[in-house]
GROMACS .gro file of C-alpha atoms in nm:
model
  216
    1MET     CA    1  -2.013   2.980  -9.064
    2TYR     CA    2  -2.366   3.020  -9.200
    3GLY     CA    3  -2.468   2.723  -9.408
    4LEU     CA    4  -2.214   2.479  -9.265
    5PRO     CA    5  -2.333   2.121  -9.210
    6THR     CA    6  -2.421   2.078  -8.843
    7VAL     CA    7  -2.170   1.799  -8.776
    8LEU     CA    8  -1.887   2.010  -8.920
    9LEU     CA    9  -1.994   2.315  -8.724
   10VAL     CA   10  -1.999   2.113  -8.400
   11LEU     CA   11  -1.647   1.980  -8.464
   12ILE     CA   12  -1.509   2.325  -8.536
   13ILE     CA   13  -1.673   2.475  -8.227
   14ALA     CA   14  -1.543   2.188  -8.009
   15ASN     CA   15  -1.190   2.243  -8.138
   16VAL     CA   16  -1.209   2.618  -8.086
   17LEU     CA   17  -1.354   2.601  -7.734
   18PHE     CA   18  -1.119   2.329  -7.607
   19SER     CA   19  -0.817   2.498  -7.767
   20MET     CA   20  -0.912   2.831  -7.607
   21ALA     CA   21  -0.938   2.658  -7.270
   22GLY     CA   22  -0.588   2.522  -7.326
   23PHE     CA   23  -0.455   2.865  -7.422
   24LYS     CA   24  -0.579   3.004  -7.092
   25ASP     CA   25  -0.495   2.711  -6.862
   26GLN     CA   26  -0.154   2.547  -6.896
   27ASN     CA   27  -0.245   2.283  -6.638
   28LEU     CA   28  -0.537   2.170  -6.854
   29PHE     CA   29  -0.312   2.185  -7.160
   30ARG     CA   30  -0.049   1.960  -6.999
   31LYS     CA   31  -0.312   1.722  -6.860
   32TYR     CA   32  -0.477   1.649  -7.196
   33MET     CA   33  -0.194   1.676  -7.450
   34PHE     CA   34  -0.039   1.371  -7.614
   35GLN     CA   35   0.267   1.263  -7.418
   36ILE     CA   36   0.427   0.920  -7.430
   37GLY     CA   37   0.517   0.885  -7.061
   38PRO     CA   38   0.169   0.948  -6.917
   39ILE     CA   39   0.006   0.744  -7.195
   40LYS     CA   40   0.223   0.443  -7.112
   41ALA     CA   41   0.133   0.498  -6.747
   42GLY     CA   42  -0.237   0.451  -6.827
   43GLU     CA   43  -0.363   0.787  -6.952
   44GLN     CA   44  -0.465   0.665  -7.297
   45PHE     CA   45  -0.737   0.932  -7.311
   46ARG     CA   46  -0.462   1.174  -7.414
   47MET     CA   47  -0.450   1.004  -7.754
   48PHE     CA   48  -0.800   1.142  -7.810
   49THR     CA   49  -0.810   1.471  -7.616
   50SER     CA   50  -0.483   1.599  -7.761
   51ALA     CA   51  -0.655   1.630  -8.099
   52PHE     CA   52  -0.873   1.913  -7.962
   53LEU     CA   53  -0.578   2.119  -7.834
   54HIS     CA   54  -0.365   2.351  -8.046
   55ALA     CA   55  -0.041   2.538  -7.993
   56ASP     CA   56  -0.175   2.881  -8.092
   57TRP     CA   57  -0.438   3.058  -8.298
   58MET     CA   58  -0.250   3.004  -8.626
   59HIS     CA   59  -0.223   2.630  -8.565
   60LEU     CA   60  -0.594   2.616  -8.483
   61PHE     CA   61  -0.693   2.828  -8.783
   62PHE     CA   62  -0.490   2.623  -9.030
   63ASN     CA   63  -0.644   2.294  -8.916
   64MET     CA   64  -0.999   2.427  -8.903
   65TYR     CA   65  -0.967   2.602  -9.239
   66THR     CA   66  -0.843   2.280  -9.401
   67LEU     CA   67  -1.131   2.091  -9.240
   68TYR     CA   68  -1.377   2.357  -9.360
   69ILE     CA   69  -1.250   2.324  -9.719
   70PHE     CA   70  -1.242   1.944  -9.752
   71ALA     CA   71  -1.506   1.814  -9.509
   72PRO     CA   72  -1.805   1.897  -9.734
   73ILE     CA   73  -1.672   1.664 -10.006
   74VAL     CA   74  -1.673   1.372  -9.763
   75LEU     CA   75  -2.001   1.473  -9.598
   76TYR     CA   76  -2.195   1.507  -9.921
   77SER     CA   77  -2.046   1.188 -10.067
   78LEU     CA   78  -2.065   0.958  -9.765
   79GLY     CA   79  -2.302   1.118  -9.512
   80ASN     CA   80  -2.265   1.225  -9.150
   81ILE     CA   81  -2.201   0.887  -8.989
   82ASN     CA   82  -1.928   0.784  -9.232
   83PHE     CA   83  -1.774   1.130  -9.206
   84MET     CA   84  -1.751   1.090  -8.830
   85LEU     CA   85  -1.606   0.741  -8.867
   86ILE     CA   86  -1.333   0.881  -9.089
   87TYR     CA   87  -1.267   1.182  -8.865
   88PHE     CA   88  -1.235   0.992  -8.539
   89GLY     CA   89  -1.078   0.685  -8.696
   90SER     CA   90  -0.810   0.909  -8.847
   91LEU     CA   91  -0.764   1.088  -8.516
   92LEU     CA   92  -0.702   0.759  -8.335
   93LEU     CA   93  -0.481   0.599  -8.598
   94GLY     CA   94  -0.276   0.919  -8.619
   95SER     CA   95  -0.222   0.907  -8.243
   96LEU     CA   96  -0.148   0.536  -8.255
   97LEU     CA   97   0.118   0.577  -8.524
   98SER     CA   98   0.276   0.858  -8.322
   99PHE     CA   99   0.283   0.626  -8.021
  100VAL     CA  100   0.444   0.345  -8.223
  101PHE     CA  101   0.719   0.569  -8.360
  102HIS     CA  102   0.792   0.748  -8.031
  103LYS     CA  103   0.714   0.481  -7.770
  104ASN     CA  104   1.069   0.496  -7.633
  105GLU     CA  105   1.065   0.876  -7.596
  106PRO     CA  106   0.879   0.940  -7.266
  107TYR     CA  107   0.885   1.319  -7.309
  108TYR     CA  108   0.764   1.324  -7.668
  109SER     CA  109   0.444   1.531  -7.688
  110ALA     CA  110   0.203   1.644  -7.957
  111ILE     CA  111  -0.122   1.833  -8.001
  112GLY     CA  112  -0.361   1.926  -8.276
  113ALA     CA  113  -0.634   1.794  -8.503
  114SER     CA  114  -0.391   1.734  -8.789
  115GLY     CA  115  -0.430   1.355  -8.787
  116ALA     CA  116  -0.809   1.376  -8.809
  117VAL     CA  117  -0.796   1.656  -9.066
  118SER     CA  118  -0.541   1.465  -9.276
  119GLY     CA  119  -0.782   1.172  -9.282
  120ILE     CA  120  -1.061   1.394  -9.414
  121LEU     CA  121  -0.823   1.551  -9.665
  122TYR     CA  122  -0.705   1.216  -9.800
  123ALA     CA  123  -1.059   1.079  -9.806
  124SER     CA  124  -1.175   1.378 -10.011
  125ILE     CA  125  -0.888   1.325 -10.255
  126LEU     CA  126  -0.979   0.957 -10.291
  127LEU     CA  127  -1.340   1.054 -10.358
  128ASN     CA  128  -1.248   1.328 -10.606
  129PRO     CA  129  -0.891   1.261 -10.721
  130THR     CA  130  -0.895   1.485 -11.027
  131MET     CA  131  -1.016   1.803 -10.858
  132GLU     CA  132  -0.770   2.090 -10.882
  133LEU     CA  133  -0.607   2.237 -10.572
  134TYR     CA  134  -0.443   2.576 -10.544
  135LEU     CA  135  -0.160   2.620 -10.294
  136PHE     CA  136  -0.037   2.954 -10.164
  137PHE     CA  137   0.318   2.910 -10.295
  138ILE     CA  138   0.236   2.749 -10.634
  139PRO     CA  139   0.053   2.967 -10.889
  140ILE     CA  140  -0.087   2.679 -11.095
  141PRO     CA  141  -0.355   2.420 -11.004
  142ILE     CA  142  -0.237   2.078 -10.888
  143PRO     CA  143  -0.441   1.760 -10.940
  144ALA     CA  144  -0.558   1.640 -10.601
  145TYR     CA  145  -0.407   1.293 -10.634
  146ILE     CA  146  -0.063   1.442 -10.706
  147PHE     CA  147  -0.093   1.660 -10.398
  148GLY     CA  148  -0.206   1.362 -10.188
  149ILE     CA  149   0.086   1.144 -10.291
  150GLY     CA  150   0.330   1.431 -10.241
  151TYR     CA  151   0.184   1.507  -9.899
  152LEU     CA  152   0.247   1.153  -9.775
  153VAL     CA  153   0.592   1.130  -9.937
  154TYR     CA  154   0.685   1.450  -9.755
  155SER     CA  155   0.543   1.303  -9.433
  156ILE     CA  156   0.767   0.997  -9.474
  157TYR     CA  157   1.065   1.227  -9.527
  158GLY     CA  158   0.973   1.422  -9.214
  159MET     CA  159   0.930   1.105  -9.009
  160LYS     CA  160   1.267   0.974  -9.121
  161ASN     CA  161   1.464   1.293  -9.062
  162GLN     CA  162   1.277   1.454  -8.770
  163HIS     CA  163   1.418   1.799  -8.845
  164ASP     CA  164   1.112   1.995  -8.731
  165ASN     CA  165   0.837   2.000  -8.471
  166ILE     CA  166   0.564   1.879  -8.706
  167GLY     CA  167   0.384   1.555  -8.619
  168HIS     CA  168   0.440   1.387  -8.955
  169ASP     CA  169   0.356   1.045  -8.814
  170ALA     CA  170   0.013   1.165  -8.698
  171HIS     CA  171  -0.045   1.322  -9.039
  172PHE     CA  172   0.048   0.998  -9.214
  173GLY     CA  173  -0.154   0.777  -8.979
  174GLY     CA  174  -0.458   0.999  -9.019
  175ALA     CA  175  -0.431   1.003  -9.398
  176ALA     CA  176  -0.390   0.624  -9.410
  177ALA     CA  177  -0.700   0.584  -9.194
  178GLY     CA  178  -0.895   0.820  -9.417
  179TYR     CA  179  -0.793   0.614  -9.719
  180LEU     CA  180  -0.879   0.277  -9.565
  181ILE     CA  181  -1.206   0.375  -9.399
  182THR     CA  182  -1.329   0.544  -9.717
  183LEU     CA  183  -1.268   0.224  -9.914
  184ILE     CA  184  -1.449   0.020  -9.647
  185VAL     CA  185  -1.759   0.239  -9.632
  186SER     CA  186  -1.763   0.314 -10.004
  187PRO     CA  187  -1.620   0.013 -10.193
  188SER     CA  188  -1.766   0.151 -10.516
  189VAL     CA  189  -1.454   0.370 -10.532
  190PHE     CA  190  -1.265   0.057 -10.641
  191GLN     CA  191  -1.481   0.045 -10.953
  192SER     CA  192  -1.505   0.418 -11.023
  193SER     CA  193  -1.140   0.511 -10.967
  194PRO     CA  194  -0.923   0.195 -10.961
  195ILE     CA  195  -0.608   0.368 -11.091
  196PHE     CA  196  -0.628   0.642 -10.829
  197VAL     CA  197  -0.696   0.388 -10.554
  198LEU     CA  198  -0.367   0.220 -10.648
  199LEU     CA  199  -0.171   0.544 -10.688
  200LEU     CA  200  -0.283   0.683 -10.352
  201ALA     CA  201  -0.186   0.354 -10.185
  202ILE     CA  202   0.179   0.379 -10.299
  203PRO     CA  203   0.315   0.595 -10.012
  204ILE     CA  204   0.123   0.385  -9.756
  205ILE     CA  205   0.285   0.069  -9.894
  206VAL     CA  206   0.626   0.240  -9.902
  207LEU     CA  207   0.602   0.337  -9.534
  208PHE     CA  208   0.498  -0.018  -9.441
  209ILE     CA  209   0.803  -0.160  -9.623
  210LEU     CA  210   1.038   0.096  -9.467
  211PHE     CA  211   0.901   0.017  -9.121
  212LYS     CA  212   0.922  -0.361  -9.165
  213THR     CA  213   1.279  -0.336  -9.291
  214GLY     CA  214   1.384  -0.106  -9.007
  215LYS     CA  215   1.469   0.185  -9.235
  216ILE     CA  216   1.242   0.428  -9.055
   0.00000   0.00000   0.00000
């Protein structure tokens, strides 16, 4: 990790150490994971601490690798303080959206930094929408804004169908927070990339409409 910005290095180390503690101690894992019943009973701290726990090494690696790839774009564009605002704002909004969608499921649980990481990912796309991304299963580069829109459309699909164990609502909430906070701290994006600001807002608006009309 030589050469990593200090704030990014600290976040990765915190995630690794807390996740390792959870791997070794199931009581700690159960105490700090996101779970609707205990949160409604007053343990709101779980909405924060759960983002530093992971299911296994692969889950941890995937989140930290994604953070490692996209965090520098946000850090170098917006600075440390704004980066942290986006990271923790995305973490909290991801947890909040999960709570809203599962509030009547007392045993629903979740873990992982995916909400926070999704916020950083979406913020980096908003800041550099035309950069090219390479995915493992697609041999050609994809414009970042296309990937971002597709990522949230897939999250909506996952939230609606609930056919897997992925926290799509946390992903979506985190990405939406990353989008909104980036625009707040860097309003110049409205002038530099107005079309991409509108395009990347489409899935957020779609989810809002689906939620208000009771279709999700």
